[in-house]
Coordinates of C-alpha atoms in Angstrom, one line a residue:
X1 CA -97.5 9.2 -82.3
X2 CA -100.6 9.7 -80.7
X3 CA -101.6 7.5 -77.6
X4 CA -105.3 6.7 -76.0
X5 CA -105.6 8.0 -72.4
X6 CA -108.4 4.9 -72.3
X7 CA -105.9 2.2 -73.4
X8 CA -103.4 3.8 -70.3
X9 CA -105.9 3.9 -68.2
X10 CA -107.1 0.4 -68.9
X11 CA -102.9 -1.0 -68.4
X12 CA -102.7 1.3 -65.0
X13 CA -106.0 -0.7 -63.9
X14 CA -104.8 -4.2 -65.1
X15 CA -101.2 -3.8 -64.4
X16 CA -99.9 -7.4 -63.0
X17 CA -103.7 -8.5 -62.1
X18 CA -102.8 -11.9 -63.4
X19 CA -101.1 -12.3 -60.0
X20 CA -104.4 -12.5 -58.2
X21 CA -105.3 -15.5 -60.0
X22 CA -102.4 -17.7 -59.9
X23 CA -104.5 -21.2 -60.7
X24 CA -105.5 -19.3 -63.7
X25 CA -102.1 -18.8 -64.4
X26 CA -100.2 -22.1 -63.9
X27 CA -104.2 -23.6 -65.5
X28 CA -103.1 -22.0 -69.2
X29 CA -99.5 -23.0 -68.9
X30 CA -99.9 -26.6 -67.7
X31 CA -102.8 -27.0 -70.6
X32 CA -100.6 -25.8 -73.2
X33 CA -97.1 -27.3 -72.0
X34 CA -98.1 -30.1 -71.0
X35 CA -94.8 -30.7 -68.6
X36 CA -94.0 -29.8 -65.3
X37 CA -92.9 -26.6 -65.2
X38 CA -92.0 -23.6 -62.5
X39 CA -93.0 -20.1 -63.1
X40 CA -90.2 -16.8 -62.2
X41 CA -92.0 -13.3 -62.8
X42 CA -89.4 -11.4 -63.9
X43 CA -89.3 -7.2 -64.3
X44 CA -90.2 -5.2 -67.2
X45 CA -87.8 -3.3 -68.9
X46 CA -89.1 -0.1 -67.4
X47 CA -92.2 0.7 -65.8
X48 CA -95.2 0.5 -66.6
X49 CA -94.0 -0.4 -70.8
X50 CA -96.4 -1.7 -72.4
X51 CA -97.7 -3.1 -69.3
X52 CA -97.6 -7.2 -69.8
X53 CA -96.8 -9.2 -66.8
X54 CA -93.7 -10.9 -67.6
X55 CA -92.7 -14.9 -66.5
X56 CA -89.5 -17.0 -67.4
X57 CA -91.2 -20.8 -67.3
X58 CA -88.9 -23.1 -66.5
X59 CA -89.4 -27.0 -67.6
X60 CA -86.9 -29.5 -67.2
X61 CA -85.7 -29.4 -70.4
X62 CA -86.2 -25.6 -71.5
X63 CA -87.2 -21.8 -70.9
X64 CA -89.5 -20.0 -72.1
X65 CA -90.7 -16.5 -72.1
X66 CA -94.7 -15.6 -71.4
X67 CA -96.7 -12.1 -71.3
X68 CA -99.7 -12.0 -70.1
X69 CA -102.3 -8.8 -70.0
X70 CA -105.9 -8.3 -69.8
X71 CA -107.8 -8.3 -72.9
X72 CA -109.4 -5.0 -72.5
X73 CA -106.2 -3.4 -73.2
X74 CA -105.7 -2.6 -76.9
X75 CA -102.9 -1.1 -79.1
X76 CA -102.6 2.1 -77.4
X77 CA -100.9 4.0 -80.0
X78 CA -102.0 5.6 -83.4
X79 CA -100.1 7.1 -85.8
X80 CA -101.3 10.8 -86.8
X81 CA -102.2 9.7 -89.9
X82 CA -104.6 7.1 -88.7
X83 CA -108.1 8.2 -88.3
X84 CA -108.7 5.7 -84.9
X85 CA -107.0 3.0 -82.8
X86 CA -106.9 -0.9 -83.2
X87 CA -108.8 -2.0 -81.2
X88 CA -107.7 -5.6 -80.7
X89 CA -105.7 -7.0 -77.6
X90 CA -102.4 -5.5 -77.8
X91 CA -101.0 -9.2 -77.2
X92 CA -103.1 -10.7 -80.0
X93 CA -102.0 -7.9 -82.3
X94 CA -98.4 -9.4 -81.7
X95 CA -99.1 -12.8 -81.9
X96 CA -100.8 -11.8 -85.9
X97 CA -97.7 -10.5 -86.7
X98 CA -94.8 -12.8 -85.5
X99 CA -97.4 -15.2 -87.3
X100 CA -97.4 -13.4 -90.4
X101 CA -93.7 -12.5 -90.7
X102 CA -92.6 -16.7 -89.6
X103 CA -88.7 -14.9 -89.6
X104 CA -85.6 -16.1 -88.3
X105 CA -85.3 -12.5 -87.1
X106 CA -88.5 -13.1 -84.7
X107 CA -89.1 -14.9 -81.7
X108 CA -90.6 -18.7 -82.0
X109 CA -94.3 -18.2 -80.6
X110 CA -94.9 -21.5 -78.4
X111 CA -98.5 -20.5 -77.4
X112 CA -101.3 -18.1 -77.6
X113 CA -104.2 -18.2 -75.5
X114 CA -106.9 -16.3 -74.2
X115 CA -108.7 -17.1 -70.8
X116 CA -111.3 -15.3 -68.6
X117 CA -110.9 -11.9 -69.9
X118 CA -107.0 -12.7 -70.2
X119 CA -104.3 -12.5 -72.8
X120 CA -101.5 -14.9 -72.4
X121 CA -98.4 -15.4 -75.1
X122 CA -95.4 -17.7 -74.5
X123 CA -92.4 -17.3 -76.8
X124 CA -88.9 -18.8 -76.7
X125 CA -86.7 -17.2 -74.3
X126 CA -84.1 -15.2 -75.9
X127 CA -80.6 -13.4 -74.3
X128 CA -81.0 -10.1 -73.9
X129 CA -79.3 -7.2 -76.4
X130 CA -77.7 -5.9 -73.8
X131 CA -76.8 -9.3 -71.8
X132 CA -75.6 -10.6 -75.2
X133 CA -74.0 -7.6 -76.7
X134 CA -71.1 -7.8 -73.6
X135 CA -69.6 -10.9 -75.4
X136 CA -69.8 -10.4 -79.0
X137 CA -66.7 -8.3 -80.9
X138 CA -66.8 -5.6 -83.5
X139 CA -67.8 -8.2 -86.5
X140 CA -70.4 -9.7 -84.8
X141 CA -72.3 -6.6 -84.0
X142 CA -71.8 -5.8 -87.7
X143 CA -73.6 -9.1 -88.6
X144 CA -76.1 -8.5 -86.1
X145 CA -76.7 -5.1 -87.9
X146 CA -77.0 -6.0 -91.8
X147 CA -79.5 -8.7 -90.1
X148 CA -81.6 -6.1 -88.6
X149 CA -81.6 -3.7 -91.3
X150 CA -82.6 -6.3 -94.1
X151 CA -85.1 -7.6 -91.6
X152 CA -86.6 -4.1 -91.4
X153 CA -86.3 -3.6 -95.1
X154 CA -88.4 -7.3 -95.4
X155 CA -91.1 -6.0 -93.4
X156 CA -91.4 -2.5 -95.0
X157 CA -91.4 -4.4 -98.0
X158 CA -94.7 -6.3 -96.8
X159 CA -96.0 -3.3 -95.7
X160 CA -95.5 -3.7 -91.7
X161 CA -94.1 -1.1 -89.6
X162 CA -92.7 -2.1 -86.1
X163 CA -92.8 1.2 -84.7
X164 CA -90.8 0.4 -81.5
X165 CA -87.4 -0.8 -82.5
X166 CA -84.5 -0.2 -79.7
X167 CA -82.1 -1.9 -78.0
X168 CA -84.9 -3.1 -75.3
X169 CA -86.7 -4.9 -78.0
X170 CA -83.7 -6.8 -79.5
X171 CA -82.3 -10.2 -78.9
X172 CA -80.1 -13.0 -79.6
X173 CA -80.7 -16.5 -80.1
X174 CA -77.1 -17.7 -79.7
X175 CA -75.4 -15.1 -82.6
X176 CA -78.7 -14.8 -84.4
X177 CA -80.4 -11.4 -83.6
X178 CA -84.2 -11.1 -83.0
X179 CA -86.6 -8.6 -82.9
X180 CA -89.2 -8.7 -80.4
X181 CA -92.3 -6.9 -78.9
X182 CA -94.8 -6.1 -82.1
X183 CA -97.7 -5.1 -79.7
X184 CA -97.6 -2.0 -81.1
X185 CA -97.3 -2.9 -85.0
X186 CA -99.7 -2.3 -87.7
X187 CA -99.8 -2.5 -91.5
X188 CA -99.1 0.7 -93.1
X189 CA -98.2 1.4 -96.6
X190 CA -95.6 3.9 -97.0
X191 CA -95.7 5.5 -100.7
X192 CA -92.2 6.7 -100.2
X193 CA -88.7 4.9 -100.1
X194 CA -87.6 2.6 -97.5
X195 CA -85.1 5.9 -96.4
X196 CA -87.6 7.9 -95.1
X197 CA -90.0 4.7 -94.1
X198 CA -91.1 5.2 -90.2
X199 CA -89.0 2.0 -89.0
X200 CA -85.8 3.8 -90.6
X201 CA -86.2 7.2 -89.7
X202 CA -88.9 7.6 -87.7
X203 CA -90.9 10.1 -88.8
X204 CA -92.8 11.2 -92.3
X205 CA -96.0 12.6 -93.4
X206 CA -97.8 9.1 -91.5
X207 CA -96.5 10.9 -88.1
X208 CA -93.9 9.4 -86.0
X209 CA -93.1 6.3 -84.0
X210 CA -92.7 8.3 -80.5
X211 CA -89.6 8.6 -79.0
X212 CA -86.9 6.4 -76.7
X213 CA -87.5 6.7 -73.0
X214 CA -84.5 9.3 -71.8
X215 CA -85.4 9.3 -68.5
X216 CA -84.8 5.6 -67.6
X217 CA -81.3 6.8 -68.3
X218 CA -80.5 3.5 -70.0
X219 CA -79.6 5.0 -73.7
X220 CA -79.4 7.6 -76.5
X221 CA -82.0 9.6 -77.1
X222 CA -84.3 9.8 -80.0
X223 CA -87.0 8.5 -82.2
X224 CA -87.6 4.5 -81.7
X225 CA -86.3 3.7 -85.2
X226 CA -82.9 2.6 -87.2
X227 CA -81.7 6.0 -87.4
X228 CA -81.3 5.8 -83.7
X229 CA -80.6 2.2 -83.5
X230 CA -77.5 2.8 -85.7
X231 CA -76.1 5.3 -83.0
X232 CA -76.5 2.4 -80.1
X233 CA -74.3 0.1 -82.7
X234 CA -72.0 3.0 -83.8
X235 CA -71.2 3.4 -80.4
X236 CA -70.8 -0.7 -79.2
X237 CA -68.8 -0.6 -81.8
X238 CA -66.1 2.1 -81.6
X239 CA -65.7 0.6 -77.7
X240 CA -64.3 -3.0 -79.3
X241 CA -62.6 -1.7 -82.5
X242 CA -59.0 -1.2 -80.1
X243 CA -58.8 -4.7 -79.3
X244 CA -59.8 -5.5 -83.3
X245 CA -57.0 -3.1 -84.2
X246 CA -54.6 -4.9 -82.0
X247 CA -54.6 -8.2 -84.3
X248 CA -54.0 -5.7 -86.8
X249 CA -50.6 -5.3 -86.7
X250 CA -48.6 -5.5 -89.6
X251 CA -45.7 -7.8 -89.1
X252 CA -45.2 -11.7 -89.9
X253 CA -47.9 -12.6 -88.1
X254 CA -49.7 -11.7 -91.0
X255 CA -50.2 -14.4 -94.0
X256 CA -49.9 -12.1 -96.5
X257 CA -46.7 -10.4 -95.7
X258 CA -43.8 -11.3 -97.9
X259 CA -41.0 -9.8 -96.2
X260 CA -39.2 -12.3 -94.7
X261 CA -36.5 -10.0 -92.9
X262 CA -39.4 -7.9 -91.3
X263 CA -39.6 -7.6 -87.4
X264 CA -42.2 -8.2 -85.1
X265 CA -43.7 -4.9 -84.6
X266 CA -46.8 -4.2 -82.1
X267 CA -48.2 -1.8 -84.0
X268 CA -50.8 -1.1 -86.7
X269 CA -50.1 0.1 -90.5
X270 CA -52.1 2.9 -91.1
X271 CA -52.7 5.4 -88.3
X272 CA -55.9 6.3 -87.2
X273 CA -57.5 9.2 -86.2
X274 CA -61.8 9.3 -85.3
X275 CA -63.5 10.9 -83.2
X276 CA -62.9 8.9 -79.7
X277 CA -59.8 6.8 -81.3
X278 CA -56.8 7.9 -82.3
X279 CA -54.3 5.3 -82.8
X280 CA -50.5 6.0 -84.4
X281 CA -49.4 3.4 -86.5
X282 CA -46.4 2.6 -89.2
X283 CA -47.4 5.1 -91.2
X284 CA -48.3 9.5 -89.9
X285 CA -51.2 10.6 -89.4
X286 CA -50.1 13.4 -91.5
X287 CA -49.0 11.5 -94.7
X288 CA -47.8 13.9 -97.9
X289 CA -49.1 10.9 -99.7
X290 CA -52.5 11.3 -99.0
X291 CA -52.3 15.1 -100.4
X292 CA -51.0 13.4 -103.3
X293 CA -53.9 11.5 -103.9
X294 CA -56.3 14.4 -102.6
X295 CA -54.8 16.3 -105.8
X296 CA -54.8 13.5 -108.4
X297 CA -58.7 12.5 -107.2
X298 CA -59.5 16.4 -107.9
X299 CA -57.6 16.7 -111.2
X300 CA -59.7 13.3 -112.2
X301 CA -63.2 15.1 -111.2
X302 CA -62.5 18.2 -113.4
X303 CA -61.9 15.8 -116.5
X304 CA -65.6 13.7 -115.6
X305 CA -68.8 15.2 -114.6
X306 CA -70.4 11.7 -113.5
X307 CA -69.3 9.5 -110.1
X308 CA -65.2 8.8 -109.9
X309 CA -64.3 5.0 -108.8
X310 CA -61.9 4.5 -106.9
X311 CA -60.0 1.5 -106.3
X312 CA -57.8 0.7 -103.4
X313 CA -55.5 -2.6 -103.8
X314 CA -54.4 -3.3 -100.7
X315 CA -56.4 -1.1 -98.8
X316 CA -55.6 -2.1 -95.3
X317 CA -57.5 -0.2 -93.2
X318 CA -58.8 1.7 -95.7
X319 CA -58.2 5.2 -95.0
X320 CA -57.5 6.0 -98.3
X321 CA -61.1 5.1 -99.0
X322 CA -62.3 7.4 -96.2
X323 CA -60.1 10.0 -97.6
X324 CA -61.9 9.7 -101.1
X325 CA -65.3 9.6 -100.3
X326 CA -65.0 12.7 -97.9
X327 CA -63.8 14.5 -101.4
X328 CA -66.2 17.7 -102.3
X329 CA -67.5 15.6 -105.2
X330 CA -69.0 12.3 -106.1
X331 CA -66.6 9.5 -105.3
X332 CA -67.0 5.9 -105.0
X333 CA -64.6 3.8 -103.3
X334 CA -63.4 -0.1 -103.2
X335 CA -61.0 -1.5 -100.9
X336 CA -59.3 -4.8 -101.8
X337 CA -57.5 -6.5 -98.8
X338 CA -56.1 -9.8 -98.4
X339 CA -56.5 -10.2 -95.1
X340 CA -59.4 -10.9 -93.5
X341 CA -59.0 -8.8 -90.3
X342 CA -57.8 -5.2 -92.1
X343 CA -61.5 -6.2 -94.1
X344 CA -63.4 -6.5 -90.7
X345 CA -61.7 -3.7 -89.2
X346 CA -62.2 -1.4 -92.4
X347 CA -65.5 -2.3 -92.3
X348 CA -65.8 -1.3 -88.3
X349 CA -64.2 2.2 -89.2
X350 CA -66.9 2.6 -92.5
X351 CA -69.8 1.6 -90.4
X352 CA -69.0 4.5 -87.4
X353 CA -68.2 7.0 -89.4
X354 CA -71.1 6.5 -92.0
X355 CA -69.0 6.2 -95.0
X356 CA -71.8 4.8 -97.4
X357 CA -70.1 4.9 -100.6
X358 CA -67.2 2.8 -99.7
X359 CA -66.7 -1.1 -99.5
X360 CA -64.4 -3.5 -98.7
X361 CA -63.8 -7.2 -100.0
X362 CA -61.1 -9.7 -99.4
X363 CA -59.1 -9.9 -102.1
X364 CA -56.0 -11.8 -103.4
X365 CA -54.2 -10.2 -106.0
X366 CA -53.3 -12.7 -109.0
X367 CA -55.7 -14.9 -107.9
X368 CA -59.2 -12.8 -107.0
X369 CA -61.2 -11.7 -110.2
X370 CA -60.4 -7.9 -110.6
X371 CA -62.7 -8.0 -113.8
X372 CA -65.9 -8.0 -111.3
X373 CA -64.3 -5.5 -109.9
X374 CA -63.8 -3.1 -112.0
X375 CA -66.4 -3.7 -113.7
X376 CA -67.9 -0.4 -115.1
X377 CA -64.6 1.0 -115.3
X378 CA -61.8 2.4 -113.0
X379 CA -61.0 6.1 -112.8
X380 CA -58.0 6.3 -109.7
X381 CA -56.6 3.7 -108.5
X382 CA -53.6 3.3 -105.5
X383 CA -51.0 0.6 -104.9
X384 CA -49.0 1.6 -101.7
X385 CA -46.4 -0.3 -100.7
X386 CA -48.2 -3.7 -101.7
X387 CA -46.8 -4.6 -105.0
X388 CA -43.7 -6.4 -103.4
X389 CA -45.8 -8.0 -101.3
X390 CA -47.9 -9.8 -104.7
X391 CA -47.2 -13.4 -105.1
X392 CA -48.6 -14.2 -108.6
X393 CA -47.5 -10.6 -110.2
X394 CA -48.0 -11.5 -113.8
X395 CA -51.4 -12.7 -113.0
X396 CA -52.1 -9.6 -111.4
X397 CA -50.9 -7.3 -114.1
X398 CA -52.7 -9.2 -116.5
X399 CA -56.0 -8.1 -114.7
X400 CA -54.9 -4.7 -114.5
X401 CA -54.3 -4.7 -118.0
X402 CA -57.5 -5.7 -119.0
X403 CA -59.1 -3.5 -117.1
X404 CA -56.6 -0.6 -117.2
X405 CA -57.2 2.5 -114.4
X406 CA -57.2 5.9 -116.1
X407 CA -54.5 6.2 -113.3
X408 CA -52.4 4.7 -110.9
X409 CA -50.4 6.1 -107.7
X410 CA -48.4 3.1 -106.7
X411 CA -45.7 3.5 -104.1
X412 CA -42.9 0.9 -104.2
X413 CA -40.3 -0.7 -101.7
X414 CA -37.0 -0.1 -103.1
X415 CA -34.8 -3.1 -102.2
X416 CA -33.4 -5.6 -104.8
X417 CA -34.8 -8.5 -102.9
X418 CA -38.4 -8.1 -104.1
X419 CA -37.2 -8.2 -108.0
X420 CA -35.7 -10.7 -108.7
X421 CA -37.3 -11.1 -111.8
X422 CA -35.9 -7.7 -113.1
X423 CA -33.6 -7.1 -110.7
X424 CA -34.5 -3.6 -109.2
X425 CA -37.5 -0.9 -108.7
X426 CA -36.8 0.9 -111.2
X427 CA -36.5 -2.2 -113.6
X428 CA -40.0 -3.1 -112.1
X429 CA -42.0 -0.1 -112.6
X430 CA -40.6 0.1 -116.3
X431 CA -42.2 -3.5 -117.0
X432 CA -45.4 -2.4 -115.7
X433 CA -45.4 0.7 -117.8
X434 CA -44.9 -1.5 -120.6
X435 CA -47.3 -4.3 -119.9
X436 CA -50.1 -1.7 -119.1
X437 CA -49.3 0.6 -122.2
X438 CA -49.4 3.9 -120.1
X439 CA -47.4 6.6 -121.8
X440 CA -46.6 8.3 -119.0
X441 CA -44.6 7.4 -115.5
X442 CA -43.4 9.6 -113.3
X443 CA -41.7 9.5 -110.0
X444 CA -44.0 12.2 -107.9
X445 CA -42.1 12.2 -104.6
X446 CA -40.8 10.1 -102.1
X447 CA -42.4 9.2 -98.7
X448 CA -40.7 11.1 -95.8
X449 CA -41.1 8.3 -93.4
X450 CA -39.8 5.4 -96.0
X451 CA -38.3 7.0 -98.8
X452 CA -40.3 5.2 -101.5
X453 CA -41.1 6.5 -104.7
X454 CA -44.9 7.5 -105.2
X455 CA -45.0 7.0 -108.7
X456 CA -47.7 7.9 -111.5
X457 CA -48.8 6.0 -114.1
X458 CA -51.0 7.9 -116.7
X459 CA -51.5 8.4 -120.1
X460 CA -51.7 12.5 -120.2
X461 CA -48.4 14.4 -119.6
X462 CA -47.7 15.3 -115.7
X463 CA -48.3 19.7 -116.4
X464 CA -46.7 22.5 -114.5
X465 CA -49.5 23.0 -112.1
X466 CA -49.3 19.2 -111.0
X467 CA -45.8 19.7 -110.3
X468 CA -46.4 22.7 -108.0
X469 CA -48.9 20.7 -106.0
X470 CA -46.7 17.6 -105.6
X471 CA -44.3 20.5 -104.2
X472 CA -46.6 21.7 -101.3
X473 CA -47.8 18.0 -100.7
X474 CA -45.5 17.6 -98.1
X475 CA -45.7 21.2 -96.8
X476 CA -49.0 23.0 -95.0
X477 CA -49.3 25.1 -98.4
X478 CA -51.1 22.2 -99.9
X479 CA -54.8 22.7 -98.0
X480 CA -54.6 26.7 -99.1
X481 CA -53.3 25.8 -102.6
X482 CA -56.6 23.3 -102.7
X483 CA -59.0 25.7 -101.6
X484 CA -57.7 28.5 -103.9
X485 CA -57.8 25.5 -107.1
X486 CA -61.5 24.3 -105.6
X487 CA -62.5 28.3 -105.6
X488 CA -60.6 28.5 -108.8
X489 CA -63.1 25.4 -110.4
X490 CA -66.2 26.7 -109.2
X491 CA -65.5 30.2 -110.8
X492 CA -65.0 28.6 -114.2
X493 CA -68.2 25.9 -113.7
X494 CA -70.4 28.9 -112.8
X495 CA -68.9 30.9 -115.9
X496 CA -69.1 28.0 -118.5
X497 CA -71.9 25.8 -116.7
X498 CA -72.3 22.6 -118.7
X499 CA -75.4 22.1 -121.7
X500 CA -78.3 19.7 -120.7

C-alpha cells in the first residue's frame, strides 16, 4: 500500500475543522433530518484514522452515526499496482460503495451531503465489534464469521476490495454483523482465486492492503485482511469455548442419552487437549483407541491413492475427526452428532484449530438421511460407544447397509440391558455382521478405561502385521512402530511410483 503525503497533509490541515462552523453543522443535519435532534462528537478509533470528524445524533426517537471531512481530502491510499490515486472525496468514495453493495452486511446510509467545501455522511448507528463481541458466546461469533467471510467473498465476487477489514471496522446491528468504513475501497479485479484475493490475505502481485496499527496496542498484528481477522475470532473464541464445554457434559441431562441408570456427572466426554485448553473428560487424553484408528485410517490410504472419507457417527466433540484430518495423507472427515451443543462445540474446536477438511452436522441416527451423507462413498467409518444409545436401530442399519463403509471400528457397551432384542453384545454385533454382509469381525481390543470391545468390521482378513499394531496400541511402541511403517511406505512408493 502506498499512501499520498498530499492527501495526509490535507487530513492534518482539515482535522475536526467542521468544529469551527457549528451552524454549518447542525444547518446539514436539521435539512436532512428534519427533527429535533442533539449532536455528541464522539472519538476516533485512533488518531488521526482516516481523519473524519465523528458525531452520535441523537433524535427522540433514534441514533445515528455522521462523519464529516473536508472535500479536499481524497482516498489517500493506492495500491502498488495502481498507476495514481482516486481522486474523489474519501467520504463520497464510501458513500458509492455502501450504495452499490445495498448489503445486510453494510451500514444503512441515512444521508449524503456536501456543503461549503464539506463532506458530510450519516449512517445508522451500529454497536461496536468490540462493545458487542463481550455478550455474544462461541456460536454467535461463529455466525458472525461465515457472515463476514461470504460477505467478503460477495464483494470480491463484484470486483470490490475493502482493503481495511479489522475489528475497528466491524459491527453489529443487534446479532447481525456489519462491515463499515469503505473510504478507502476501490474496484479491482483480481485474476486469481478468492484465496489469495487482497481482502483474504492481504497481499498479491496488486500490492497489499497495509498493515493493522500495533502501536495503539489494541490487537494482533498484521495485514488488514481475513487472514488476520480469523486470528481476532480464533482467539474470542477459544476464551468462551470453557463455558460452551460445560453444557457439554455427558449425563442425562442430555436428550440423547439412553442410559437410564447413568449418574449425573460434571464432566465432558471426550478430553480435550489445544493449545490454551486442556480439559480431562470421561474418556483419556491418551486413548489406545485412537492409535487404533490411526492404524486402520493408514492401512485404508495404502489400499487408495485418492482422498479417504471418513465418517464419524456420533462424533461428540469430534476429536476423532481432528485426529483424521491431521493424518500425513489426504483425509476428509464428517461428524454426525445428535446433539446440538457437541455440534456447536465441535465446530468451535474446528474453527481454532483450522481443521478445514472436517464438518459437523446434527444428526439422528434412524431417522437423519445417511444416503446424503455418504454420498460418494465411505472409506472408515467409527461407532464408539453410541450404538446402544440408537433408538430406531433397524432403521439405522438399513442406511448403513445401503451405503456400506469399506470399514467399521465400532466400540460397544457390554451390558444385557441395551439388547434386548438379541439379548447380549455379542448377539448384537453378530446381527450387524449379518445385515451388513461383512465377512469379517473381529474383536481388536478392549478399552482400558471401560472394557469395551473395539471391534472391526471388514471384508478383507485381519493379517499378522495388523495384529502386531493392535498390540502396541495401548503401549508407547505404537508412534515408533508408525513412523518405521510410514518410512517403510514411502520406500516402496519411491521404488514402485505409480503410472500416470
Amino acid at each position: 500500500m502506498v499512501f499520498s503525503q498530499e492527501a495526509i497533509t490535507l487530513k492534518k490541515k482539515y482535522l475536526d475543522s467542521i468544529n469551527a462552523f457549528p451552524e454549518l453543522l447542525s444547518a446539514v443535519v436539521s435539512n436532512n433530518l428534519r427533527v429535533p435532534f442533539e449532536l455528541k462528537m464522539l472519538s476516533r478509533h485512533w488518531e488521526p484514522g482516516g481523519g473524519a470528524s465523528l458525531y452520535l445524533i441523537n433524535t427522540q426517537s433514534q441514533r445515528y452515526f455522521l462523519k464529516v471531512k473536508h472535500c479536499s481530502i481524497f482516498v489517500e491510499s493506492r495500491l502498488e499496482s495502481e498507476p495514481e490515486f482516486i481522486h474523489i472525496p474519501s467520504l463520497k468514495n464510501e458513500a458509492l460503495f455502501l450504495d452499490l453493495l445495498n448489503s445486510p452486511q453494510t451500514p444503512k446510509v441515512i444521508f449524503y451531503e456536501e456543503r461549503n467545501d464539506y463532506s458530510f455522511l450519516a449512517l445508522e448507528y451500529l454497536e461496536p465489534f468490540e462493545q458487542a463481541v463481550t455478550h455474544m458466546s462461541a456460536n454467535q461469533l461463529l455466525l458472525s464469521w461465515d457472515k463476514l467471510e461470504s460477505f467478503v467473498r460477495r464483494m470480491y465476487s463484484l470486483n470490490i476490495v475493502h482493503t481495511d477489514l479489522h475489528e475497528g471496522n466491524l459491527c453489529f446491528r443487534k446479532d447481525e454483523l456489519v462491515v463499515c468504513d469503505f473510504e478507502e475501497a476501490r474496484m479491482l479485479f483480481q485474476d486469481q482465486p478468492f484465496e489469495i484475493s487482497l481482502d483474504y490475505c492481504g497481499q498479491n502481485n496488486f500490492g497489499d492492503v497495509g498493515a493493522f496499527p500495533e502501536e495503539t496496542g489494541k490487537g494482533i498484528g498484521g495485514l488488514t485482511c481475513l487472514v488476520r481477522l480469523r486470528k481476532v475470532f480464533q482467539s474470542l473464541v477459544l476464551k468462551r469455548l470453557r463455558d460452551c464445554l460445560a453444557e457439554c457434559n455427558f449425563d442425562q441431562n442430555c436428550p440423547f442419552n439412553s442410559d437410564i441408570l447413568q449418574e449425573e456427572d460434571p464432566r465432558i466426554y471426550q478430553s480435550i487437549n489445544l493449545t490454551g485448553l486442556n480439559v480431562i473428560g470421561q474418556r483419556p487424553v491418551r486413548d489406545s483407541r485412537k492409535n487404533v484408528f490411526e492404524y486402520f485410517l493408514f492401512r485404508q490410504s495404502q489400499r487408495k491413492s485418492s482422498v479417504i472419507r471418513h465418517v464419524d457417527i456420533g462424533s461428540n466433540l469430534g476429536i476423532f475427526c481432528f485426529l483424521a484430518v491431521k493424518q500425513p495423507f489426504d483425509v476428509e472427515s464428517i461428524g454426525l452428532e445428535a446433539y446440538d451443543r457437541y455440534v456447536e462445540a465441535a465446530n468451535a474446536i474446528r474453527f481454532i484449530t483450522d481443521s478445514s477438511m472436517v464438518c459437523f452436522r446434527q444428526f439422528v441416527c434412524g431417522e437423519s438421511d445417511f444416503d446424503e451423507i455418504a454420498y460418494g462413498g465411505v472409506d472408515v467409518c467409527t461407532l464408539l460407544s453410541v450404538y446402544h444409545h440408537i433408538v430406531s436401530r433397524d432403521d439405522f442399519l438399513s442406511s448403513l447397509e445401503r451405503n456400506r463403509p469399506t470399514l467399521i471400528l465400532a466400540e460397544f457397551a457390554t451390558q444385557e440391558r441395551y439388547y434386548p432384542e438379541r439379548g447380549s453384545v455379542a448377539a448384537e454385533i453378530d446381527y450387524i455382521r449379518a445385515r451388513l454382509g461383512y465377512g469379517e469381525v473381529v474383536t481388536l481390543m478392549h478399552s482400558p478405561d471401560y472394557g469395551r470391545p473395539l471391534v472391526l468390521f471388514a471384508d478383507e482378513p485381519v493379517t499378522t502385521i495388523d495384529r502386531i499394531f493392535m498390540r502396541l496400541a495401548a503401549t508407547r511402541l505404537f508412534s515408533l512402530g508408525m513412523a518405521l511403517l510410514r518410512r517403510s511406505a514411502r520406500a516402496r512408493s519411491k521404488k514402485h511410483p505409480a503410472v500416470a
